[in-house]
């Protein structure tokens, strides 16, 4: 019965009957699982124990991005970048497309590594819109691959592609590191080469991108009006610095990541004298509800049909695990997929979720490297479909507020061209790491 609930929910997510929000379908699916007794209260508490920190962190990052946008922080950053990258012309600043693309990949990669994929996309999307001076309700049409749409697609994919370096770079990393008790330094050591390979692959995609960008990009100078003050800009940078410090060191002192983000949100609220209710209304909390509903439904399916039975019939290796995780994440979203994969791998490899000494003593063994292949599939491969990553859903929500609509087929065309190539390069980098 639970399998039929899952199938019905997935059909609704892709078909969208009655044009309801995505969170309605996942919530109905979760309620159906509870009603048919597919899981009990202890199972729900187990799921919540696995995802509470990552979920509350996502809520805080959404709030942080909304407040930075209200304080005109992104417009100020856009102005600085235009003046550094471009050359002053008669009608503003001009910048060669190659230079701008390299900057976009490296800048997005840095943000994706430090502020997580969801935080990076919440920062990069208004940043790109500010660069092109797109205002809300401006009526921009995205029926073709215009320079604006190409740059928006680039930051959408780079935000997830670059979220493998640190434990805090992706909510999937946080969940997996906590589940297997992986040390953050060991995590970064194993993922450094795959991440470098992925960024090089992203830079190589310039051969495709240049067809849709003019040789010279032109940006209008904001001037000094309507922007935040230098003091306000420095304060926002200080808040982001505190966030970075808390992200890197908070776990060492036992401070949950969501607490660090909450402190930064509180600081911006006090400084900007922003209305809490106004910020809450602007935040897409339906995406968080959508994620939690998916978690419950997928966990119910895993309880009824254990995935380790499937894994036992598959010749596992870095590439096969990466591909399986990619397809699963694209279908059901990477957060529930990473949870399912962790449970299946733990049972398949005989690893516990609490005995960290097992992993620490044999971190370089091939079995443990399957965990990293699983994460690469969830982080990179999830971009095959729009619902595969919460960052993509946040991105689409942000664009909708500006009247920019990117169709499902337009997105899928880019994803099918880009994602398999980048995923294979990342898995190849992980394989090369095993040879070192």
mmCIF file of C-alpha atoms in Angstrom, residues 38-204:
data_model
loop_
_atom_site.group_PDB
_atom_site.id
_atom_site.type_symbol
_atom_site.label_atom_id
_atom_site.label_comp_id
_atom_site.label_asym_id
_atom_site.label_seq_id
_atom_site.Cartn_x
_atom_site.Cartn_y
_atom_site.Cartn_z
ATOM 1 C CA UNK A 38 3.280 2.636 7.382
ATOM 2 C CA UNK A 39 5.301 4.255 10.173
ATOM 3 C CA UNK A 40 4.727 5.128 13.806
ATOM 4 C CA UNK A 41 5.653 8.060 16.022
ATOM 5 C CA UNK A 42 9.095 6.617 16.788
ATOM 6 C CA UNK A 43 9.872 6.486 13.045
ATOM 7 C CA UNK A 44 8.819 10.112 12.636
ATOM 8 C CA UNK A 45 11.040 11.111 15.567
ATOM 9 C CA UNK A 46 13.905 9.135 14.012
ATOM 10 C CA UNK A 47 13.495 11.008 10.729
ATOM 11 C CA UNK A 48 13.301 14.344 12.560
ATOM 12 C CA UNK A 49 16.456 13.520 14.541
ATOM 13 C CA UNK A 50 18.283 13.002 11.253
ATOM 14 C CA UNK A 51 17.132 16.200 9.536
ATOM 15 C CA UNK A 52 16.202 18.788 12.185
ATOM 16 C CA UNK A 53 19.488 20.695 12.056
ATOM 17 C CA UNK A 54 19.650 20.758 8.259
ATOM 18 C CA UNK A 55 15.977 21.780 7.958
ATOM 19 C CA UNK A 56 16.215 24.654 10.446
ATOM 20 C CA UNK A 57 19.481 25.742 8.813
ATOM 21 C CA UNK A 58 17.702 25.954 5.475
ATOM 22 C CA UNK A 59 14.965 28.100 7.030
ATOM 23 C CA UNK A 60 17.603 30.435 8.461
ATOM 24 C CA UNK A 61 19.461 30.710 5.147
ATOM 25 C CA UNK A 62 16.222 31.617 3.394
ATOM 26 C CA UNK A 63 15.586 34.369 5.934
ATOM 27 C CA UNK A 64 19.182 35.605 5.661
ATOM 28 C CA UNK A 65 19.014 35.924 1.882
ATOM 29 C CA UNK A 66 15.645 37.705 2.000
ATOM 30 C CA UNK A 67 16.962 40.284 4.479
ATOM 31 C CA UNK A 68 20.207 40.871 2.548
ATOM 32 C CA UNK A 69 18.116 41.498 -0.547
ATOM 33 C CA UNK A 70 15.905 43.992 1.305
ATOM 34 C CA UNK A 71 19.024 45.829 2.517
ATOM 35 C CA UNK A 72 20.231 46.135 -1.134
ATOM 36 C CA UNK A 73 23.368 44.147 -0.319
ATOM 37 C CA UNK A 74 23.320 42.300 -3.629
ATOM 38 C CA UNK A 75 23.048 45.472 -5.669
ATOM 39 C CA UNK A 76 26.075 46.849 -3.859
ATOM 40 C CA UNK A 77 28.078 43.675 -4.521
ATOM 41 C CA UNK A 78 26.985 43.763 -8.172
ATOM 42 C CA UNK A 79 28.221 47.338 -8.469
ATOM 43 C CA UNK A 80 31.637 46.396 -7.031
ATOM 44 C CA UNK A 81 31.985 43.381 -9.314
ATOM 45 C CA UNK A 82 31.057 45.409 -12.387
ATOM 46 C CA UNK A 83 33.753 47.960 -11.601
ATOM 47 C CA UNK A 84 36.411 45.303 -10.910
ATOM 48 C CA UNK A 85 35.686 43.030 -13.868
ATOM 49 C CA UNK A 86 34.653 45.566 -16.478
ATOM 50 C CA UNK A 87 36.046 48.557 -18.259
ATOM 51 C CA UNK A 88 34.343 51.918 -18.115
ATOM 52 C CA UNK A 89 32.556 52.765 -21.337
ATOM 53 C CA UNK A 90 30.269 55.462 -22.636
ATOM 54 C CA UNK A 91 27.079 53.768 -21.391
ATOM 55 C CA UNK A 92 28.385 51.847 -18.416
ATOM 56 C CA UNK A 93 30.854 48.971 -18.048
ATOM 57 C CA UNK A 94 31.854 46.300 -20.559
ATOM 58 C CA UNK A 95 33.341 42.872 -19.770
ATOM 59 C CA UNK A 96 34.587 40.045 -22.062
ATOM 60 C CA UNK A 97 32.352 36.993 -21.841
ATOM 61 C CA UNK A 98 35.230 34.595 -21.056
ATOM 62 C CA UNK A 99 36.362 36.671 -18.087
ATOM 63 C CA UNK A 100 32.831 37.000 -16.790
ATOM 64 C CA UNK A 101 32.133 33.259 -17.133
ATOM 65 C CA UNK A 102 35.317 32.270 -15.296
ATOM 66 C CA UNK A 103 34.430 34.729 -12.533
ATOM 67 C CA UNK A 104 30.902 33.323 -12.330
ATOM 68 C CA UNK A 105 32.126 29.726 -11.964
ATOM 69 C CA UNK A 106 34.834 30.504 -9.409
ATOM 70 C CA UNK A 107 32.688 32.956 -7.429
ATOM 71 C CA UNK A 108 29.753 30.559 -7.435
ATOM 72 C CA UNK A 109 32.060 27.691 -6.534
ATOM 73 C CA UNK A 110 33.425 29.571 -3.555
ATOM 74 C CA UNK A 111 29.966 30.511 -2.321
ATOM 75 C CA UNK A 112 28.690 26.968 -2.846
ATOM 76 C CA UNK A 113 31.537 25.547 -0.782
ATOM 77 C CA UNK A 114 31.302 28.030 2.083
ATOM 78 C CA UNK A 115 27.609 28.940 2.308
ATOM 79 C CA UNK A 116 26.150 25.627 1.076
ATOM 80 C CA UNK A 117 24.291 25.147 -2.183
ATOM 81 C CA UNK A 118 21.023 26.588 -0.869
ATOM 82 C CA UNK A 119 22.737 29.646 0.591
ATOM 83 C CA UNK A 120 24.813 30.136 -2.560
ATOM 84 C CA UNK A 121 21.843 30.037 -4.904
ATOM 85 C CA UNK A 122 19.917 32.429 -2.655
ATOM 86 C CA UNK A 123 22.868 34.823 -2.913
ATOM 87 C CA UNK A 124 23.792 34.323 -6.567
ATOM 88 C CA UNK A 125 20.306 34.599 -8.058
ATOM 89 C CA UNK A 126 19.579 38.157 -6.827
ATOM 90 C CA UNK A 127 23.217 38.983 -7.587
ATOM 91 C CA UNK A 128 22.772 38.089 -11.281
ATOM 92 C CA UNK A 129 19.430 39.887 -11.410
ATOM 93 C CA UNK A 130 21.100 42.947 -9.899
ATOM 94 C CA UNK A 131 23.906 42.779 -12.474
ATOM 95 C CA UNK A 132 21.347 42.898 -15.273
ATOM 96 C CA UNK A 133 19.266 45.455 -13.344
ATOM 97 C CA UNK A 134 16.166 43.265 -13.348
ATOM 98 C CA UNK A 135 13.450 44.643 -11.090
ATOM 99 C CA UNK A 136 10.525 42.776 -9.598
ATOM 100 C CA UNK A 137 7.479 42.453 -11.814
ATOM 101 C CA UNK A 138 9.525 43.812 -14.695
ATOM 102 C CA UNK A 139 7.883 41.440 -17.139
ATOM 103 C CA UNK A 140 11.055 39.777 -18.379
ATOM 104 C CA UNK A 141 10.325 36.901 -20.716
ATOM 105 C CA UNK A 142 12.610 33.877 -20.734
ATOM 106 C CA UNK A 143 11.366 32.117 -23.839
ATOM 107 C CA UNK A 144 14.904 31.806 -25.219
ATOM 108 C CA UNK A 145 18.447 31.367 -23.944
ATOM 109 C CA UNK A 146 19.152 35.056 -23.493
ATOM 110 C CA UNK A 147 22.370 36.144 -21.711
ATOM 111 C CA UNK A 148 20.345 36.687 -18.533
ATOM 112 C CA UNK A 149 18.828 33.188 -18.658
ATOM 113 C CA UNK A 150 22.198 31.589 -19.464
ATOM 114 C CA UNK A 151 23.845 33.285 -16.478
ATOM 115 C CA UNK A 152 20.950 32.291 -14.207
ATOM 116 C CA UNK A 153 21.232 28.677 -15.362
ATOM 117 C CA UNK A 154 24.983 28.781 -14.795
ATOM 118 C CA UNK A 155 24.683 29.867 -11.151
ATOM 119 C CA UNK A 156 21.874 27.351 -10.614
ATOM 120 C CA UNK A 157 24.065 24.428 -11.628
ATOM 121 C CA UNK A 158 27.340 25.693 -10.186
ATOM 122 C CA UNK A 159 25.772 26.187 -6.736
ATOM 123 C CA UNK A 160 25.091 22.446 -6.457
ATOM 124 C CA UNK A 161 28.134 21.287 -8.393
ATOM 125 C CA UNK A 162 30.418 23.124 -5.947
ATOM 126 C CA UNK A 163 28.763 21.822 -2.776
ATOM 127 C CA UNK A 164 31.108 18.902 -2.132
ATOM 128 C CA UNK A 165 34.190 20.479 -0.550
ATOM 129 C CA UNK A 166 33.179 20.797 3.102
ATOM 130 C CA UNK A 167 30.684 19.069 5.357
ATOM 131 C CA UNK A 168 28.707 22.309 5.548
ATOM 132 C CA UNK A 169 28.627 22.745 1.752
ATOM 133 C CA UNK A 170 25.378 20.792 1.405
ATOM 134 C CA UNK A 171 22.622 19.595 3.697
ATOM 135 C CA UNK A 172 23.227 16.110 2.298
ATOM 136 C CA UNK A 173 26.820 16.327 3.513
ATOM 137 C CA UNK A 174 25.681 17.330 7.003
ATOM 138 C CA UNK A 175 23.218 14.447 7.201
ATOM 139 C CA UNK A 176 25.782 11.915 5.952
ATOM 140 C CA UNK A 177 28.662 13.145 8.098
ATOM 141 C CA UNK A 178 26.480 12.956 11.206
ATOM 142 C CA UNK A 179 25.144 9.527 10.260
ATOM 143 C CA UNK A 180 28.570 7.943 9.657
ATOM 144 C CA UNK A 181 30.493 10.148 12.156
ATOM 145 C CA UNK A 182 32.880 11.337 9.456
ATOM 146 C CA UNK A 183 35.487 13.849 10.575
ATOM 147 C CA UNK A 184 35.221 17.140 8.648
ATOM 148 C CA UNK A 185 38.944 17.137 7.769
ATOM 149 C CA UNK A 186 38.782 13.600 6.395
ATOM 150 C CA UNK A 187 35.692 14.567 4.435
ATOM 151 C CA UNK A 188 37.409 17.535 2.807
ATOM 152 C CA UNK A 189 40.537 15.506 2.076
ATOM 153 C CA UNK A 190 38.529 12.889 0.194
ATOM 154 C CA UNK A 191 36.370 15.378 -1.695
ATOM 155 C CA UNK A 192 39.025 17.916 -2.679
ATOM 156 C CA UNK A 193 40.148 16.207 -5.897
ATOM 157 C CA UNK A 194 36.609 15.366 -7.082
ATOM 158 C CA UNK A 195 35.549 18.977 -6.430
ATOM 159 C CA UNK A 196 38.534 20.388 -8.317
ATOM 160 C CA UNK A 197 37.691 18.089 -11.229
ATOM 161 C CA UNK A 198 34.085 19.273 -11.223
ATOM 162 C CA UNK A 199 35.078 22.945 -11.294
ATOM 163 C CA UNK A 200 37.436 22.281 -14.216
ATOM 164 C CA UNK A 201 34.563 20.552 -16.011
ATOM 165 C CA UNK A 202 32.354 23.589 -15.370
ATOM 166 C CA UNK A 203 35.012 25.860 -16.841
ATOM 167 C CA UNK A 204 35.224 23.540 -19.849
#
